[in-house]
Amino acid sequence: AGTGIGEFSDGSFNNKELISDLKVYPNPMTTNGALTFELAENTVATIQIFDMSGKLVKSLPVKRYNAGMNTVEFNVSQLGQGTYFTTVESNDSRKVAKFVVM
């Protein structure tokens, strides 16, 4: 067994991305927003929000999402005005979208 760092089994890649079509709306937003994303299969995903410096400012509860389109609502009233990035991660797949808080 190796360290697991930088090692992949032959079966870990396929032609279909696990996460696709990530969108954040409304953009810009003031207090509440939502993101939508599509999953190729049922999976557990992590959703986090980072500021422009890359600091984690909000993390949504990790949960299992179903294959197909998913919508997640979130509140940004505790975040200051500015530009943020949200990430949706599962297994080796990651998508990033940018949004603005006014």
PDB file of N, CA, C and O in Angstrom, residues 2 12 17-18 22 27 31 35 44-45 64-65 70 74 81-82 84 87 92:
ATOM      1  N   GLY A   2       0.443   2.234  -0.768  1.00  0.00           N
ATOM      2  CA  GLY A   2       1.212   3.471  -0.853  1.00  0.00           C
ATOM      3  C   GLY A   2       0.673   4.502   0.109  1.00  0.00           C
ATOM      4  O   GLY A   2      -0.127   4.210   1.002  1.00  0.00           O
ATOM      5  N   SER A  12     -10.494   5.208 -11.413  1.00  0.00           N
ATOM      6  CA  SER A  12     -10.934   6.463 -10.815  1.00  0.00           C
ATOM      7  C   SER A  12     -11.289   7.536 -11.830  1.00  0.00           C
ATOM      8  O   SER A  12     -11.800   8.575 -11.474  1.00  0.00           O
ATOM      9  N   GLU A  17     -17.978  13.713 -16.030  1.00  0.00           N
ATOM     10  CA  GLU A  17     -17.637  14.387 -14.789  1.00  0.00           C
ATOM     11  C   GLU A  17     -18.722  14.124 -13.753  1.00  0.00           C
ATOM     12  O   GLU A  17     -19.900  14.089 -14.065  1.00  0.00           O
ATOM     13  N   LEU A  18     -18.298  13.966 -12.504  1.00  0.00           N
ATOM     14  CA  LEU A  18     -19.242  13.709 -11.421  1.00  0.00           C
ATOM     15  C   LEU A  18     -20.104  14.938 -11.144  1.00  0.00           C
ATOM     16  O   LEU A  18     -21.304  14.833 -10.961  1.00  0.00           O
ATOM     17  N   LEU A  22     -22.468  23.948 -12.410  1.00  0.00           N
ATOM     18  CA  LEU A  22     -22.595  24.702 -11.159  1.00  0.00           C
ATOM     19  C   LEU A  22     -22.941  26.160 -11.452  1.00  0.00           C
ATOM     20  O   LEU A  22     -22.241  26.821 -12.214  1.00  0.00           O
ATOM     21  N   ASN A  27     -26.982  36.747  -8.585  1.00  0.00           N
ATOM     22  CA  ASN A  27     -25.597  37.224  -8.544  1.00  0.00           C
ATOM     23  C   ASN A  27     -25.554  38.601  -9.178  1.00  0.00           C
ATOM     24  O   ASN A  27     -25.724  38.696 -10.387  1.00  0.00           O
ATOM     25  N   THR A  31     -28.679  38.824   0.912  1.00  0.00           N
ATOM     26  CA  THR A  31     -28.804  38.017   2.128  1.00  0.00           C
ATOM     27  C   THR A  31     -28.887  36.526   1.851  1.00  0.00           C
ATOM     28  O   THR A  31     -28.251  35.735   2.523  1.00  0.00           O
ATOM     29  N   LEU A  35     -27.409  27.738  -4.975  1.00  0.00           N
ATOM     30  CA  LEU A  35     -26.568  27.204  -6.032  1.00  0.00           C
ATOM     31  C   LEU A  35     -27.213  25.939  -6.555  1.00  0.00           C
ATOM     32  O   LEU A  35     -27.911  25.237  -5.832  1.00  0.00           O
ATOM     33  N   VAL A  44     -21.881  11.851  -1.745  1.00  0.00           N
ATOM     34  CA  VAL A  44     -21.734  12.816  -0.658  1.00  0.00           C
ATOM     35  C   VAL A  44     -20.900  13.981  -1.197  1.00  0.00           C
ATOM     36  O   VAL A  44     -19.864  13.761  -1.838  1.00  0.00           O
ATOM     37  N   ALA A  45     -21.345  15.207  -0.943  1.00  0.00           N
ATOM     38  CA  ALA A  45     -20.635  16.381  -1.446  1.00  0.00           C
ATOM     39  C   ALA A  45     -20.411  17.388  -0.323  1.00  0.00           C
ATOM     40  O   ALA A  45     -21.188  17.471   0.618  1.00  0.00           O
ATOM     41  N   ARG A  64     -25.449  13.794   1.570  1.00  0.00           N
ATOM     42  CA  ARG A  64     -25.590  12.995   0.358  1.00  0.00           C
ATOM     43  C   ARG A  64     -26.592  13.674  -0.567  1.00  0.00           C
ATOM     44  O   ARG A  64     -27.675  14.083  -0.142  1.00  0.00           O
ATOM     45  N   TYR A  65     -26.209  13.796  -1.828  1.00  0.00           N
ATOM     46  CA  TYR A  65     -27.072  14.380  -2.847  1.00  0.00           C
ATOM     47  C   TYR A  65     -27.400  13.320  -3.880  1.00  0.00           C
ATOM     48  O   TYR A  65     -26.616  12.398  -4.111  1.00  0.00           O
ATOM     49  N   ASN A  70     -29.435  19.403  -8.370  1.00  0.00           N
ATOM     50  CA  ASN A  70     -29.612  19.673  -6.948  1.00  0.00           C
ATOM     51  C   ASN A  70     -29.595  21.183  -6.737  1.00  0.00           C
ATOM     52  O   ASN A  70     -28.842  21.898  -7.403  1.00  0.00           O
ATOM     53  N   PHE A  74     -28.540  29.053   0.687  1.00  0.00           N
ATOM     54  CA  PHE A  74     -27.639  29.446   1.764  1.00  0.00           C
ATOM     55  C   PHE A  74     -27.798  30.922   2.069  1.00  0.00           C
ATOM     56  O   PHE A  74     -28.323  31.685   1.264  1.00  0.00           O
ATOM     57  N   GLN A  81     -19.551  42.690   2.214  1.00  0.00           N
ATOM     58  CA  GLN A  81     -19.638  42.918   0.775  1.00  0.00           C
ATOM     59  C   GLN A  81     -18.334  42.475   0.129  1.00  0.00           C
ATOM     60  O   GLN A  81     -17.255  42.642   0.698  1.00  0.00           O
ATOM     61  N   GLY A  82     -18.448  41.898  -1.053  1.00  0.00           N
ATOM     62  CA  GLY A  82     -17.248  41.485  -1.763  1.00  0.00           C
ATOM     63  C   GLY A  82     -17.508  40.314  -2.687  1.00  0.00           C
ATOM     64  O   GLY A  82     -18.637  39.886  -2.884  1.00  0.00           O
ATOM     65  N   TYR A  84     -16.800  36.336  -3.686  1.00  0.00           N
ATOM     66  CA  TYR A  84     -16.572  35.053  -3.025  1.00  0.00           C
ATOM     67  C   TYR A  84     -16.568  33.929  -4.056  1.00  0.00           C
ATOM     68  O   TYR A  84     -17.066  34.089  -5.177  1.00  0.00           O
ATOM     69  N   THR A  87     -17.291  26.273  -3.677  1.00  0.00           N
ATOM     70  CA  THR A  87     -16.813  25.028  -4.249  1.00  0.00           C
ATOM     71  C   THR A  87     -17.773  23.906  -3.883  1.00  0.00           C
ATOM     72  O   THR A  87     -18.324  23.882  -2.787  1.00  0.00           O
ATOM     73  N   ASP A  92     -13.014  12.836  -6.364  1.00  0.00           N
ATOM     74  CA  ASP A  92     -11.935  13.579  -7.013  1.00  0.00           C
ATOM     75  C   ASP A  92     -12.451  14.698  -7.897  1.00  0.00           C
ATOM     76  O   ASP A  92     -11.724  15.224  -8.726  1.00  0.00           O
TER      77      ASP A  92
END
